Structure formats: structure tokens, C-alpha cells
Amino acid sequence: MSRKIINYFYKCGYIFPIITFIINIFAYKYLPESIPLQRDAFGNINYTASKLEFIFFIPILQLFSYIAIKYPQAKGKKKIFHGTYDIAAGAILLFFDIFLLYVFIQK
């Protein structure tokens, strides 16, 4: 059973950015207007993003990681473990997005 799930996510790895984007759309109204994305060593905010930029940031990052993992395999240049990196990259970024939403909504 678990092998079937891994094969499904390997073939449909693009589902992680879609799930993340849907979660971000639902959380959009609860986010603050300005979201800090970078701080310096003293805790000062260096870079902020709007709500609209933030809801697209992680899904686009997931999409780029999916393409970066799939492209060498499609060209036959480099063999990567069957689906492991694809699933791990999508799942880690999905959990990271949920964590960031939790932190920013709690403020």
C-alpha cells in the first residue's frame, strides 16, 4: 500500500504546490497586511512582503523544486531516488508553510 502512495506522489508531485496554494487562499483573510520575511542579527525587520506576495511565495518555491528534481530525470542526465526527494521537498515546504501561517496568524 505504501509503495502505491509513493508512486502516486512521484507521478503527481505537482499536487503539493496546489495544496499549499489552497491552504494559503483560505488563510489570506487572517494574515496581517505586512509580513516580515527577513530579520537582521538585532531583530530589526529588513524585508517585508504583502499578503498577496506571501500566498504565492511557498507554492512557487515548491514548483521550482519539483521541476529541479524532475528535469534531470526527464533528460536522463542524473538518476535520483525514485520519488523520495520529490515527495520530501514538497512535504517539507508544505509543513513550513503551515508553520509560517500559524506564526503570522497568531500575531
Short mmCIF file of C-alpha atoms in Angstrom, two decimals:
data_model
loop_
_atom_site.label_atom_id
_atom_site.label_comp_id
_atom_site.label_asym_id
_atom_site.label_seq_id
_atom_site.Cartn_x
_atom_site.Cartn_y
_atom_site.Cartn_z
CA MET A 1 0.00 0.00 0.00
CA SER A 2 2.71 2.48 0.91
CA ARG A 3 4.54 1.79 -2.36
CA LYS A 4 1.39 2.76 -4.28
CA ILE A 5 1.16 6.05 -2.38
CA ILE A 6 4.82 6.84 -3.04
CA ASN A 7 4.38 6.09 -6.75
CA TYR A 8 1.26 8.28 -6.87
CA PHE A 9 3.04 11.24 -5.27
CA TYR A 10 6.03 10.65 -7.53
CA LYS A 11 3.84 10.87 -10.62
CA CYS A 12 1.69 13.70 -9.25
CA GLY A 13 4.27 15.69 -7.27
CA TYR A 14 2.74 18.91 -8.54
CA ILE A 15 -0.10 18.33 -6.07
CA PHE A 16 1.95 19.79 -3.17
CA PRO A 17 2.04 23.33 -4.62
CA ILE A 18 -1.70 23.10 -5.33
CA ILE A 19 -2.49 22.03 -1.75
CA THR A 20 -0.24 24.75 -0.35
CA PHE A 21 -1.85 27.40 -2.54
CA ILE A 22 -5.35 26.33 -1.47
CA ILE A 23 -4.35 26.50 2.20
CA ASN A 24 -2.86 29.96 1.63
CA ILE A 25 -6.03 31.18 -0.09
CA PHE A 26 -8.14 30.13 2.91
CA ALA A 27 -5.69 31.79 5.35
CA TYR A 28 -5.46 35.01 3.30
CA LYS A 29 -8.05 36.98 5.26
CA TYR A 30 -6.40 36.13 8.60
CA LEU A 31 -2.90 37.27 7.61
CA PRO A 32 -1.55 40.71 8.56
CA GLU A 33 -1.14 43.29 5.78
CA SER A 34 2.67 43.27 6.01
CA ILE A 35 4.53 40.01 6.65
CA PRO A 36 8.18 40.14 7.78
CA LEU A 37 10.33 37.69 5.84
CA GLN A 38 13.85 38.70 6.85
CA ARG A 39 15.38 40.00 10.07
CA ASP A 40 18.93 41.08 10.89
CA ALA A 41 21.02 39.94 13.86
CA PHE A 42 19.45 42.58 16.12
CA GLY A 43 15.85 41.58 15.33
CA ASN A 44 15.10 44.50 13.02
CA ILE A 45 12.92 43.74 10.01
CA ASN A 46 14.84 44.05 6.73
CA TYR A 47 12.27 42.79 4.24
CA THR A 48 8.50 42.57 4.35
CA ALA A 49 6.04 41.12 1.86
CA SER A 50 2.41 41.85 1.26
CA LYS A 51 -0.26 39.21 1.82
CA LEU A 52 -0.57 38.65 -1.90
CA GLU A 53 3.17 38.06 -2.35
CA PHE A 54 3.23 35.68 0.60
CA ILE A 55 0.44 33.38 -0.61
CA PHE A 56 2.37 32.78 -3.86
CA PHE A 57 5.88 32.51 -2.35
CA ILE A 58 5.93 28.92 -1.00
CA PRO A 59 3.85 27.34 -3.83
CA ILE A 60 6.21 28.83 -6.42
CA LEU A 61 9.19 27.58 -4.41
CA GLN A 62 7.61 24.12 -4.34
CA LEU A 63 7.00 24.23 -8.07
CA PHE A 64 10.63 25.16 -8.77
CA SER A 65 11.89 22.35 -6.52
CA TYR A 66 9.57 19.90 -8.31
CA ILE A 67 10.90 21.00 -11.70
CA ALA A 68 14.51 20.93 -10.49
CA ILE A 69 14.11 17.34 -9.35
CA LYS A 70 12.09 16.13 -12.35
CA TYR A 71 14.03 17.85 -15.15
CA PRO A 72 17.29 15.86 -14.86
CA GLN A 73 15.30 12.63 -14.72
CA ALA A 74 13.34 13.55 -17.83
CA LYS A 75 16.53 14.25 -19.75
CA GLY A 76 18.15 11.05 -18.45
CA LYS A 77 21.12 13.01 -17.11
CA LYS A 78 21.06 12.03 -13.45
CA LYS A 79 19.20 9.34 -11.61
CA ILE A 80 17.66 10.38 -8.32
CA PHE A 81 15.96 8.03 -5.88
CA HIS A 82 12.53 7.12 -7.14
CA GLY A 83 10.25 9.81 -5.79
CA THR A 84 11.93 10.26 -2.43
CA TYR A 85 13.37 13.73 -2.97
CA ASP A 86 10.28 14.91 -4.80
CA ILE A 87 7.93 13.89 -2.01
CA ALA A 88 10.28 15.11 0.73
CA ALA A 89 10.76 18.55 -0.83
CA GLY A 90 7.03 19.06 -1.33
CA ALA A 91 6.09 17.82 2.14
CA ILE A 92 8.78 19.83 3.94
CA LEU A 93 7.75 23.04 2.20
CA LEU A 94 4.08 22.29 2.89
CA PHE A 95 4.78 21.90 6.63
CA PHE A 96 6.97 25.01 6.56
CA ASP A 97 4.12 26.97 5.00
CA ILE A 98 1.67 25.75 7.63
CA PHE A 99 4.15 26.72 10.36
CA LEU A 100 4.59 30.22 8.89
CA LEU A 101 0.83 30.67 8.63
CA TYR A 102 0.46 29.62 12.26
CA VAL A 103 3.13 32.11 13.38
CA PHE A 104 1.76 35.04 11.37
CA ILE A 105 -1.88 34.44 12.24
CA GLN A 106 -1.08 34.25 15.96
CA LYS A 107 0.27 37.84 15.98
#
